[in-house]
Structure formats: C-alpha cells, structure tokens
PDB file of N, CA and C in Angstrom:
ATOM      1  N   MET R   1      -9.161 -26.892 -28.199  1.00 51.00           N
ATOM      2  CA  MET R   1      -9.015 -26.526 -26.763  1.00 51.00           C
ATOM      3  C   MET R   1      -8.001 -24.415 -26.894  1.00 51.00           C
ATOM      4  N   ALA R   2      -7.380 -24.627 -28.096  1.00 52.00           N
ATOM      5  CA  ALA R   2      -6.550 -23.470 -28.023  1.00 52.00           C
ATOM      6  C   ALA R   2      -7.492 -22.041 -28.308  1.00 52.00           C
ATOM      7  N   CYS R   3      -9.395 -22.637 -28.383  1.00 57.00           N
ATOM      8  CA  CYS R   3      -9.652 -21.919 -29.182  1.00 57.00           C
ATOM      9  C   CYS R   3     -10.730 -20.981 -27.991  1.00 57.00           C
ATOM     10  N   SER R   4     -10.577 -22.387 -27.178  1.00 64.00           N
ATOM     11  CA  SER R   4     -11.389 -21.621 -25.557  1.00 64.00           C
ATOM     12  C   SER R   4     -10.982 -20.855 -24.841  1.00 64.00           C
ATOM     13  N   VAL R   5      -9.191 -20.592 -25.300  1.00 60.00           N
ATOM     14  CA  VAL R   5      -8.704 -20.248 -24.509  1.00 60.00           C
ATOM     15  C   VAL R   5      -8.827 -18.655 -24.620  1.00 60.00           C
ATOM     16  N   ILE R   6      -8.700 -17.959 -25.778  1.00 63.00           N
ATOM     17  CA  ILE R   6      -8.733 -17.090 -27.345  1.00 63.00           C
ATOM     18  C   ILE R   6     -10.686 -16.930 -27.086  1.00 63.00           C
ATOM     19  N   SER R   7     -11.338 -17.750 -26.775  1.00 66.00           N
ATOM     20  CA  SER R   7     -13.623 -16.712 -26.724  1.00 66.00           C
ATOM     21  C   SER R   7     -13.049 -16.536 -24.893  1.00 66.00           C
ATOM     22  N   LEU R   8     -11.955 -17.297 -23.257  1.00 61.00           N
ATOM     23  CA  LEU R   8     -12.133 -16.311 -22.973  1.00 61.00           C
ATOM     24  C   LEU R   8     -11.154 -15.095 -22.393  1.00 61.00           C
ATOM     25  N   TYR R   9     -10.495 -15.145 -23.484  1.00 62.00           N
ATOM     26  CA  TYR R   9      -9.407 -13.858 -23.262  1.00 62.00           C
ATOM     27  C   TYR R   9     -10.642 -12.090 -24.233  1.00 62.00           C
ATOM     28  N   ASN R  10     -11.087 -13.197 -25.347  1.00 63.00           N
ATOM     29  CA  ASN R  10     -11.945 -12.286 -25.617  1.00 63.00           C
ATOM     30  C   ASN R  10     -14.112 -11.541 -24.930  1.00 63.00           C
ATOM     31  N   GLN R  11     -14.129 -12.689 -24.435  1.00 61.00           N
ATOM     32  CA  GLN R  11     -14.564 -12.528 -22.893  1.00 61.00           C
ATOM     33  C   GLN R  11     -14.231 -11.791 -22.584  1.00 61.00           C
ATOM     34  N   LEU R  12     -13.161 -11.536 -22.191  1.00 58.00           N
ATOM     35  CA  LEU R  12     -11.988 -10.550 -20.846  1.00 58.00           C
ATOM     36  C   LEU R  12     -11.641  -9.533 -21.268  1.00 58.00           C
ATOM     37  N   THR R  13     -11.643  -8.723 -22.478  1.00 57.00           N
ATOM     38  CA  THR R  13     -11.631  -7.814 -22.978  1.00 57.00           C
ATOM     39  C   THR R  13     -12.896  -7.142 -23.843  1.00 57.00           C
ATOM     40  N   VAL R  14     -13.458  -7.682 -24.595  1.00 56.00           N
ATOM     41  CA  VAL R  14     -15.284  -7.104 -25.023  1.00 56.00           C
ATOM     42  C   VAL R  14     -15.774  -6.169 -23.892  1.00 56.00           C
ATOM     43  N   GLY R  15     -16.671  -5.418 -24.368  1.00 49.00           N
ATOM     44  CA  GLY R  15     -17.120  -5.050 -23.976  1.00 49.00           C
ATOM     45  C   GLY R  15     -17.159  -4.417 -22.114  1.00 49.00           C
ATOM     46  N   PHE R  16     -15.851  -5.103 -20.993  1.00 50.00           N
ATOM     47  CA  PHE R  16     -15.593  -3.669 -20.865  1.00 50.00           C
ATOM     48  C   PHE R  16     -13.794  -3.015 -19.627  1.00 50.00           C
ATOM     49  N   GLY R  17     -14.017  -1.849 -20.148  1.00 50.00           N
ATOM     50  CA  GLY R  17     -12.881  -1.076 -19.587  1.00 50.00           C
ATOM     51  C   GLY R  17     -12.554  -1.495 -18.342  1.00 50.00           C
ATOM     52  N   TYR R  18     -11.388  -2.150 -18.791  1.00 51.00           N
ATOM     53  CA  TYR R  18     -10.905  -3.032 -17.417  1.00 51.00           C
ATOM     54  C   TYR R  18     -10.597  -1.958 -16.197  1.00 51.00           C
ATOM     55  N   GLU R  19     -10.140  -0.783 -16.633  1.00 49.00           N
ATOM     56  CA  GLU R  19      -9.794   1.183 -15.897  1.00 49.00           C
ATOM     57  C   GLU R  19     -11.280   1.824 -15.448  1.00 49.00           C
ATOM     58  N   HIS R  20     -12.735   1.166 -15.571  1.00 52.00           N
ATOM     59  CA  HIS R  20     -13.220   1.784 -15.671  1.00 52.00           C
ATOM     60  C   HIS R  20     -14.640   1.536 -14.799  1.00 52.00           C
ATOM     61  N   CYS R  21     -14.417  -0.013 -14.225  1.00 55.00           N
ATOM     62  CA  CYS R  21     -15.270  -1.051 -14.099  1.00 55.00           C
ATOM     63  C   CYS R  21     -15.926  -0.168 -12.565  1.00 55.00           C
ATOM     64  N   SER R  22     -16.942  -1.155 -12.242  1.00 66.00           N
ATOM     65  CA  SER R  22     -17.659  -0.932 -10.890  1.00 66.00           C
ATOM     66  C   SER R  22     -17.140  -2.090 -10.705  1.00 66.00           C
ATOM     67  N   GLY R  23     -17.870  -2.031  -8.655  1.00 72.00           N
ATOM     68  CA  GLY R  23     -17.136  -3.430  -8.571  1.00 72.00           C
ATOM     69  C   GLY R  23     -17.381  -4.955  -8.565  1.00 72.00           C
ATOM     70  N   THR R  24     -18.404  -5.078  -8.952  1.00 83.00           N
ATOM     71  CA  THR R  24     -18.826  -6.365  -9.714  1.00 83.00           C
ATOM     72  C   THR R  24     -18.191  -6.402 -11.008  1.00 83.00           C
ATOM     73  N   SER R  25     -17.978  -5.807 -12.005  1.00 87.00           N
ATOM     74  CA  SER R  25     -17.352  -5.778 -13.106  1.00 87.00           C
ATOM     75  C   SER R  25     -16.278  -6.648 -12.969  1.00 87.00           C
ATOM     76  N   ALA R  26     -15.170  -5.795 -11.871  1.00 85.00           N
ATOM     77  CA  ALA R  26     -14.277  -6.251 -11.737  1.00 85.00           C
ATOM     78  C   ALA R  26     -13.806  -7.241 -10.813  1.00 85.00           C
ATOM     79  N   VAL R  27     -15.109  -7.511 -10.713  1.00 88.00           N
ATOM     80  CA  VAL R  27     -15.230  -9.335  -9.863  1.00 88.00           C
ATOM     81  C   VAL R  27     -15.585 -10.221 -10.817  1.00 88.00           C
ATOM     82  N   ALA R  28     -16.605 -10.062 -11.632  1.00 89.00           N
ATOM     83  CA  ALA R  28     -16.427 -10.716 -13.085  1.00 89.00           C
ATOM     84  C   ALA R  28     -15.333 -10.760 -14.190  1.00 89.00           C
ATOM     85  N   ILE R  29     -14.761  -9.278 -14.490  1.00 92.00           N
ATOM     86  CA  ILE R  29     -12.980  -9.691 -14.912  1.00 92.00           C
ATOM     87  C   ILE R  29     -12.806 -10.591 -14.327  1.00 92.00           C
ATOM     88  N   ASP R  30     -12.099 -11.307 -13.269  1.00 92.00           N
ATOM     89  CA  ASP R  30     -11.084 -12.090 -12.298  1.00 92.00           C
ATOM     90  C   ASP R  30     -12.231 -12.648 -12.079  1.00 92.00           C
ATOM     91  N   ASN R  31     -13.242 -13.292 -12.177  1.00 93.00           N
ATOM     92  CA  ASN R  31     -13.357 -15.091 -12.541  1.00 93.00           C
ATOM     93  C   ASN R  31     -12.792 -15.118 -13.899  1.00 93.00           C
ATOM     94  N   LYS R  32     -12.847 -14.150 -14.607  1.00 94.00           N
ATOM     95  CA  LYS R  32     -13.022 -14.768 -16.304  1.00 94.00           C
ATOM     96  C   LYS R  32     -11.289 -15.058 -16.164  1.00 94.00           C
ATOM     97  N   ILE R  33     -10.219 -14.439 -16.214  1.00 94.00           N
ATOM     98  CA  ILE R  33      -9.083 -14.703 -15.308  1.00 94.00           C
ATOM     99  C   ILE R  33      -8.473 -15.507 -15.084  1.00 94.00           C
ATOM    100  N   GLU R  34      -9.084 -15.666 -13.249  1.00 94.00           N
ATOM    101  CA  GLU R  34      -9.771 -16.933 -13.048  1.00 94.00           C
ATOM    102  C   GLU R  34      -9.041 -18.521 -13.621  1.00 94.00           C
ATOM    103  N   GLN R  35     -11.190 -17.972 -14.650  1.00 95.00           N
ATOM    104  CA  GLN R  35     -10.501 -19.345 -15.343  1.00 95.00           C
ATOM    105  C   GLN R  35     -10.126 -19.569 -15.914  1.00 95.00           C
ATOM    106  N   ALA R  36      -9.576 -18.699 -17.104  1.00 94.00           N
ATOM    107  CA  ALA R  36      -8.271 -18.458 -17.951  1.00 94.00           C
ATOM    108  C   ALA R  36      -7.112 -19.001 -17.187  1.00 94.00           C
ATOM    109  N   MET R  37      -7.003 -18.711 -16.144  1.00 95.00           N
ATOM    110  CA  MET R  37      -5.449 -19.141 -15.876  1.00 95.00           C
ATOM    111  C   MET R  37      -5.415 -20.833 -15.857  1.00 95.00           C
ATOM    112  N   ASP R  38      -6.663 -21.545 -14.856  1.00 95.00           N
ATOM    113  CA  ASP R  38      -7.167 -22.999 -14.941  1.00 95.00           C
ATOM    114  C   ASP R  38      -7.458 -23.456 -16.288  1.00 95.00           C
ATOM    115  N   LEU R  39      -7.855 -23.068 -16.968  1.00 95.00           N
ATOM    116  CA  LEU R  39      -7.800 -23.461 -17.854  1.00 95.00           C
ATOM    117  C   LEU R  39      -6.593 -23.972 -18.693  1.00 95.00           C
ATOM    118  N   VAL R  40      -5.227 -22.689 -19.286  1.00 96.00           N
ATOM    119  CA  VAL R  40      -4.625 -23.343 -19.108  1.00 96.00           C
ATOM    120  C   VAL R  40      -3.293 -23.865 -18.600  1.00 96.00           C
ATOM    121  N   LYS R  41      -3.875 -23.956 -17.083  1.00 96.00           N
ATOM    122  CA  LYS R  41      -3.304 -24.626 -16.472  1.00 96.00           C
ATOM    123  C   LYS R  41      -3.194 -26.266 -17.190  1.00 96.00           C
ATOM    124  N   SER R  42      -4.105 -26.692 -17.094  1.00 96.00           N
ATOM    125  CA  SER R  42      -4.970 -27.979 -17.160  1.00 96.00           C
ATOM    126  C   SER R  42      -4.157 -28.148 -18.868  1.00 96.00           C
ATOM    127  N   HIS R  43      -4.253 -27.475 -18.849  1.00 96.00           N
ATOM    128  CA  HIS R  43      -3.607 -27.843 -20.295  1.00 96.00           C
ATOM    129  C   HIS R  43      -2.445 -28.242 -20.738  1.00 96.00           C
ATOM    130  N   LEU R  44      -1.798 -26.826 -19.677  1.00 96.00           N
ATOM    131  CA  LEU R  44      -0.400 -27.255 -20.007  1.00 96.00           C
ATOM    132  C   LEU R  44      -0.667 -28.726 -18.483  1.00 96.00           C
ATOM    133  N   MET R  45      -0.366 -28.925 -17.898  1.00 97.00           N
ATOM    134  CA  MET R  45      -0.582 -30.195 -16.980  1.00 97.00           C
ATOM    135  C   MET R  45      -0.950 -31.434 -18.012  1.00 97.00           C
ATOM    136  N   PHE R  46      -1.846 -31.226 -18.930  1.00 97.00           N
ATOM    137  CA  PHE R  46      -1.803 -32.820 -19.769  1.00 97.00           C
ATOM    138  C   PHE R  46      -0.778 -32.626 -20.909  1.00 97.00           C
ATOM    139  N   ALA R  47      -0.861 -31.777 -21.259  1.00 97.00           N
ATOM    140  CA  ALA R  47       1.132 -32.225 -22.395  1.00 97.00           C
ATOM    141  C   ALA R  47       2.245 -32.890 -21.301  1.00 97.00           C
ATOM    142  N   VAL R  48       1.827 -31.688 -19.808  1.00 97.00           N
ATOM    143  CA  VAL R  48       3.482 -32.501 -19.330  1.00 97.00           C
ATOM    144  C   VAL R  48       3.277 -33.918 -19.348  1.00 97.00           C
ATOM    145  N   ARG R  49       1.991 -34.333 -18.576  1.00 98.00           N
ATOM    146  CA  ARG R  49       1.789 -35.718 -18.444  1.00 98.00           C
ATOM    147  C   ARG R  49       2.597 -36.252 -19.716  1.00 98.00           C
ATOM    148  N   GLU R  50       1.695 -35.869 -20.974  1.00 98.00           N
ATOM    149  CA  GLU R  50       1.706 -36.822 -21.937  1.00 98.00           C
ATOM    150  C   GLU R  50       3.255 -36.984 -21.640  1.00 98.00           C
ATOM    151  N   GLU R  51       4.152 -35.907 -22.490  1.00 98.00           N
ATOM    152  CA  GLU R  51       5.281 -36.090 -22.316  1.00 98.00           C
ATOM    153  C   GLU R  51       6.314 -36.937 -21.428  1.00 98.00           C
ATOM    154  N   VAL R  52       5.410 -37.051 -20.155  1.00 98.00           N
ATOM    155  CA  VAL R  52       6.207 -38.098 -19.296  1.00 98.00           C
ATOM    156  C   VAL R  52       5.920 -39.890 -19.432  1.00 98.00           C
ATOM    157  N   GLU R  53       4.564 -39.410 -20.309  1.00 98.00           N
ATOM    158  CA  GLU R  53       4.516 -40.768 -20.350  1.00 98.00           C
ATOM    159  C   GLU R  53       5.529 -41.252 -21.940  1.00 98.00           C
ATOM    160  N   VAL R  54       5.678 -40.521 -23.222  1.00 98.00           N
ATOM    161  CA  VAL R  54       6.506 -40.377 -23.621  1.00 98.00           C
ATOM    162  C   VAL R  54       7.980 -40.577 -23.887  1.00 98.00           C
ATOM    163  N   LEU R  55       8.328 -39.743 -21.910  1.00 98.00           N
ATOM    164  CA  LEU R  55       9.504 -39.509 -21.967  1.00 98.00           C
ATOM    165  C   LEU R  55       9.590 -41.190 -21.374  1.00 98.00           C
ATOM    166  N   LYS R  56       8.959 -41.717 -19.887  1.00 98.00           N
ATOM    167  CA  LYS R  56       8.906 -42.899 -19.890  1.00 98.00           C
ATOM    168  C   LYS R  56       9.255 -44.522 -20.589  1.00 98.00           C
ATOM    169  N   GLU R  57       8.648 -44.184 -22.398  1.00 98.00           N
ATOM    170  CA  GLU R  57       8.198 -45.555 -22.655  1.00 98.00           C
ATOM    171  C   GLU R  57       9.515 -45.421 -23.824  1.00 98.00           C
ATOM    172  N   GLN R  58      10.499 -43.964 -23.516  1.00 98.00           N
ATOM    173  CA  GLN R  58      12.004 -44.141 -24.295  1.00 98.00           C
ATOM    174  C   GLN R  58      12.412 -44.699 -23.069  1.00 98.00           C
ATOM    175  N   ILE R  59      12.911 -44.816 -21.842  1.00 98.00           N
ATOM    176  CA  ILE R  59      13.557 -44.495 -21.157  1.00 98.00           C
ATOM    177  C   ILE R  59      13.634 -46.662 -21.192  1.00 98.00           C
ATOM    178  N   LYS R  60      12.560 -46.681 -20.882  1.00 98.00           N
ATOM    179  CA  LYS R  60      11.987 -48.044 -20.589  1.00 98.00           C
ATOM    180  C   LYS R  60      13.000 -49.236 -22.176  1.00 98.00           C
ATOM    181  N   GLU R  61      12.396 -48.647 -23.469  1.00 98.00           N
ATOM    182  CA  GLU R  61      13.234 -48.753 -24.777  1.00 98.00           C
ATOM    183  C   GLU R  61      14.927 -49.089 -24.540  1.00 98.00           C
ATOM    184  N   LEU R  62      15.135 -47.676 -23.726  1.00 98.00           N
ATOM    185  CA  LEU R  62      16.776 -48.156 -23.954  1.00 98.00           C
ATOM    186  C   LEU R  62      17.300 -48.611 -22.927  1.00 98.00           C
ATOM    187  N   VAL R  63      16.830 -48.847 -21.944  1.00 98.00           N
ATOM    188  CA  VAL R  63      16.901 -49.665 -21.417  1.00 98.00           C
ATOM    189  C   VAL R  63      16.692 -51.435 -21.465  1.00 98.00           C
ATOM    190  N   GLU R  64      15.520 -51.584 -21.854  1.00 98.00           N
ATOM    191  CA  GLU R  64      15.631 -52.955 -22.459  1.00 98.00           C
ATOM    192  C   GLU R  64      16.488 -52.404 -23.630  1.00 98.00           C
ATOM    193  N   LYS R  65      17.408 -51.917 -24.714  1.00 98.00           N
ATOM    194  CA  LYS R  65      18.280 -51.889 -25.985  1.00 98.00           C
ATOM    195  C   LYS R  65      19.411 -51.936 -24.915  1.00 98.00           C
ATOM    196  N   ILE R  66      20.293 -51.459 -23.714  1.00 98.00           N
ATOM    197  CA  ILE R  66      21.394 -51.631 -22.797  1.00 98.00           C
ATOM    198  C   ILE R  66      21.387 -53.043 -22.337  1.00 98.00           C
ATOM    199  N   SER R  67      19.734 -53.461 -21.581  1.00 98.00           N
ATOM    200  CA  SER R  67      20.295 -54.810 -21.278  1.00 98.00           C
ATOM    201  C   SER R  67      21.102 -55.726 -22.388  1.00 98.00           C
ATOM    202  N   GLN R  68      20.216 -55.086 -23.689  1.00 98.00           N
ATOM    203  CA  GLN R  68      20.238 -56.900 -24.552  1.00 98.00           C
ATOM    204  C   GLN R  68      22.181 -55.835 -25.271  1.00 98.00           C
ATOM    205  N   LEU R  69      22.082 -55.265 -24.775  1.00 98.00           N
ATOM    206  CA  LEU R  69      23.849 -55.169 -25.051  1.00 98.00           C
ATOM    207  C   LEU R  69      24.835 -55.697 -24.474  1.00 98.00           C
ATOM    208  N   GLU R  70      24.595 -55.593 -23.252  1.00 98.00           N
ATOM    209  CA  GLU R  70      25.506 -56.600 -22.131  1.00 98.00           C
ATOM    210  C   GLU R  70      25.640 -57.966 -22.809  1.00 98.00           C
ATOM    211  N   TYR R  71      24.794 -57.963 -22.722  1.00 98.00           N
ATOM    212  CA  TYR R  71      24.089 -60.221 -22.933  1.00 98.00           C
ATOM    213  C   TYR R  71      24.863 -60.093 -24.430  1.00 98.00           C
ATOM    214  N   GLU R  72      24.775 -59.248 -26.014  1.00 97.00           N
ATOM    215  CA  GLU R  72      26.198 -59.315 -26.760  1.00 97.00           C
ATOM    216  C   GLU R  72      26.887 -59.374 -26.353  1.00 97.00           C
ATOM    217  N   ASN R  73      27.610 -58.493 -25.389  1.00 96.00           N
ATOM    218  CA  ASN R  73      28.716 -58.013 -25.205  1.00 96.00           C
ATOM    219  C   ASN R  73      29.688 -59.176 -24.095  1.00 96.00           C
ATOM    220  N   SER R  74      28.891 -60.029 -23.053  1.00 96.00           N
ATOM    221  CA  SER R  74      29.068 -60.767 -22.010  1.00 96.00           C
ATOM    222  C   SER R  74      29.631 -61.795 -22.717  1.00 96.00           C
ATOM    223  N   ILE R  75      28.981 -62.509 -24.368  1.00 97.00           N
ATOM    224  CA  ILE R  75      29.626 -63.605 -25.333  1.00 97.00           C
ATOM    225  C   ILE R  75      30.295 -62.862 -25.991  1.00 97.00           C
ATOM    226  N   LEU R  76      30.882 -61.929 -26.880  1.00 96.00           N
ATOM    227  CA  LEU R  76      31.496 -61.537 -27.322  1.00 96.00           C
ATOM    228  C   LEU R  76      32.806 -61.435 -25.959  1.00 96.00           C
ATOM    229  N   ARG R  77      32.676 -61.410 -25.329  1.00 95.00           N
ATOM    230  CA  ARG R  77      33.930 -60.808 -24.331  1.00 95.00           C
ATOM    231  C   ARG R  77      34.335 -62.253 -23.764  1.00 95.00           C
ATOM    232  N   ALA R  78      33.501 -62.939 -24.230  1.00 96.00           N
ATOM    233  CA  ALA R  78      33.711 -64.678 -23.704  1.00 96.00           C
ATOM    234  C   ALA R  78      34.166 -66.059 -24.625  1.00 96.00           C
ATOM    235  N   ALA R  79      34.120 -65.092 -26.101  1.00 96.00           N
ATOM    236  CA  ALA R  79      34.871 -65.494 -26.768  1.00 96.00           C
ATOM    237  C   ALA R  79      35.788 -65.379 -27.507  1.00 96.00           C
ATOM    238  N   ALA R  80      36.153 -63.572 -27.261  1.00 94.00           N
ATOM    239  CA  ALA R  80      37.149 -63.456 -27.477  1.00 94.00           C
ATOM    240  C   ALA R  80      39.177 -63.814 -27.659  1.00 94.00           C
ATOM    241  N   THR R  81      39.742 -63.274 -28.380  1.00 95.00           N
ATOM    242  CA  THR R  81      41.145 -64.053 -27.482  1.00 95.00           C
ATOM    243  C   THR R  81      41.467 -63.541 -26.796  1.00 95.00           C
ATOM    244  N   PRO R  82      42.639 -63.106 -26.138  1.00 94.00           N
ATOM    245  CA  PRO R  82      42.977 -62.486 -24.899  1.00 94.00           C
ATOM    246  C   PRO R  82      44.678 -61.198 -25.186  1.00 94.00           C
ATOM    247  N   GLU R  83      44.694 -61.599 -26.626  1.00 95.00           N
ATOM    248  CA  GLU R  83      44.869 -60.836 -27.346  1.00 95.00           C
ATOM    249  C   GLU R  83      43.992 -59.457 -28.028  1.00 95.00           C
ATOM    250  N   THR R  84      43.011 -60.231 -28.223  1.00 93.00           N
ATOM    251  CA  THR R  84      41.897 -58.625 -28.348  1.00 93.00           C
ATOM    252  C   THR R  84      41.238 -57.925 -26.581  1.00 93.00           C
ATOM    253  N   LEU R  85      41.062 -58.818 -26.265  1.00 92.00           N
ATOM    254  CA  LEU R  85      40.992 -58.540 -24.090  1.00 92.00           C
ATOM    255  C   LEU R  85      41.677 -57.845 -24.231  1.00 92.00           C
ATOM    256  N   ALA R  86      43.443 -57.866 -24.514  1.00 93.00           N
ATOM    257  CA  ALA R  86      44.208 -57.012 -24.250  1.00 93.00           C
ATOM    258  C   ALA R  86      44.374 -55.294 -24.869  1.00 93.00           C
ATOM    259  N   LYS R  87      43.663 -55.618 -26.015  1.00 92.00           N
ATOM    260  CA  LYS R  87      43.530 -54.282 -27.269  1.00 92.00           C
ATOM    261  C   LYS R  87      42.658 -53.757 -25.757  1.00 92.00           C
ATOM    262  N   LEU R  88      41.191 -54.647 -25.739  1.00 89.00           N
ATOM    263  CA  LEU R  88      39.927 -53.323 -25.629  1.00 89.00           C
ATOM    264  C   LEU R  88      40.503 -52.951 -23.892  1.00 89.00           C
ATOM    265  N   GLN R  89      41.396 -53.239 -22.790  1.00 90.00           N
ATOM    266  CA  GLN R  89      41.789 -52.320 -21.685  1.00 90.00           C
ATOM    267  C   GLN R  89      42.477 -51.387 -22.100  1.00 90.00           C
ATOM    268  N   GLN R  90      43.672 -51.669 -23.296  1.00 91.00           N
ATOM    269  CA  GLN R  90      44.772 -50.514 -23.769  1.00 91.00           C
ATOM    270  C   GLN R  90      43.246 -48.535 -23.824  1.00 91.00           C
ATOM    271  N   GLN R  91      42.406 -50.230 -25.286  1.00 87.00           N
ATOM    272  CA  GLN R  91      41.437 -48.715 -25.047  1.00 87.00           C
ATOM    273  C   GLN R  91      41.506 -47.731 -24.406  1.00 87.00           C
ATOM    274  N   LYS R  92      41.092 -48.594 -22.902  1.00 84.00           N
ATOM    275  CA  LYS R  92      39.826 -48.000 -22.163  1.00 84.00           C
ATOM    276  C   LYS R  92      41.631 -46.997 -21.282  1.00 84.00           C
ATOM    277  N   ALA R  93      42.365 -47.600 -21.311  1.00 83.00           N
ATOM    278  CA  ALA R  93      43.584 -47.009 -20.316  1.00 83.00           C
ATOM    279  C   ALA R  93      43.506 -45.447 -21.083  1.00 83.00           C
ATOM    280  N   LEU R  94      43.217 -44.816 -22.153  1.00 80.00           N
ATOM    281  CA  LEU R  94      43.690 -43.909 -22.595  1.00 80.00           C
ATOM    282  C   LEU R  94      42.690 -42.731 -22.678  1.00 80.00           C
ATOM    283  N   PRO R  95      43.689 -41.745 -22.678  1.00 74.00           N
ATOM    284  CA  PRO R  95      42.002 -40.685 -22.485  1.00 74.00           C
ATOM    285  C   PRO R  95      41.874 -40.745 -23.752  1.00 74.00           C
ATOM    286  N   PRO R  96      39.658 -40.431 -23.876  1.00 71.00           N
ATOM    287  CA  PRO R  96      39.025 -39.943 -24.884  1.00 71.00           C
ATOM    288  C   PRO R  96      39.512 -39.114 -25.562  1.00 71.00           C
ATOM    289  N   SER R  97      39.539 -39.128 -27.515  1.00 67.00           N
ATOM    290  CA  SER R  97      40.223 -37.848 -28.147  1.00 67.00           C
ATOM    291  C   SER R  97      38.883 -36.789 -28.595  1.00 67.00           C
ATOM    292  N   SER R  98      39.545 -35.940 -28.046  1.00 62.00           N
ATOM    293  CA  SER R  98      38.457 -34.319 -28.499  1.00 62.00           C
ATOM    294  C   SER R  98      38.250 -34.804 -29.976  1.00 62.00           C
ATOM    295  N   SER R  99      36.674 -34.684 -29.437  1.00 57.00           N
ATOM    296  CA  SER R  99      36.304 -34.805 -31.248  1.00 57.00           C
ATOM    297  C   SER R  99      35.735 -33.687 -31.928  1.00 57.00           C
ATOM    298  N   SER R 100      36.420 -32.790 -31.547  1.00 50.00           N
ATOM    299  CA  SER R 100      35.417 -31.438 -31.837  1.00 50.00           C
ATOM    300  C   SER R 100      37.219 -30.766 -32.453  1.00 50.00           C
TER     301      SER R 100
END
C-alpha cells in the first residue's frame, strides 16, 4: 500500500510544473492530491482500528487476570491468621516508599 502512496506522489510531481499549470492541470493535480490524502486517511484508519482491537484484547485479558487475582486474594485472606491480616493493614497505612 505504501507503493500506492509513492505512485500517487510520483504522478503528482512528474510532468507537472505546478507553478506553470493551466486551470485543467491544476484541477488534475488537486484531484490527485485529494486521492493521495484519502489513501493516507484510509491507511491510518485501518492502522488505528487494528490497534484498537489489540488494545481491547489486552484489556479483556487484564480484566480476567484482575478477577482471578481478586478471587485468590479473597481465599488467602480467609485462610490468613489475624496477625498476618494486621500486618497487611499496617502496610496499607504506611506511605508508599519512593523507588527512585
């Protein structure tokens, strides 16, 4: 598809002296520029749609992982001793340490 953009660019630049164009040539160049812009737009839209699909799949996987971890956490908390739970509460109360 990149060849199509290059091909349109070559058609625009080869054989046309834009500053010396008649009205008809200027219109032809404008039409080719519009075609090239439409082609670029469609390629960008395709790339964006593709990326959105990848991101949606990653979000789905992360939501499933969160659900699994929350389930495991609830089981572990139910089996934890009161002392362990108290330590977890103390850890939550402390300000986060800077890792830099």
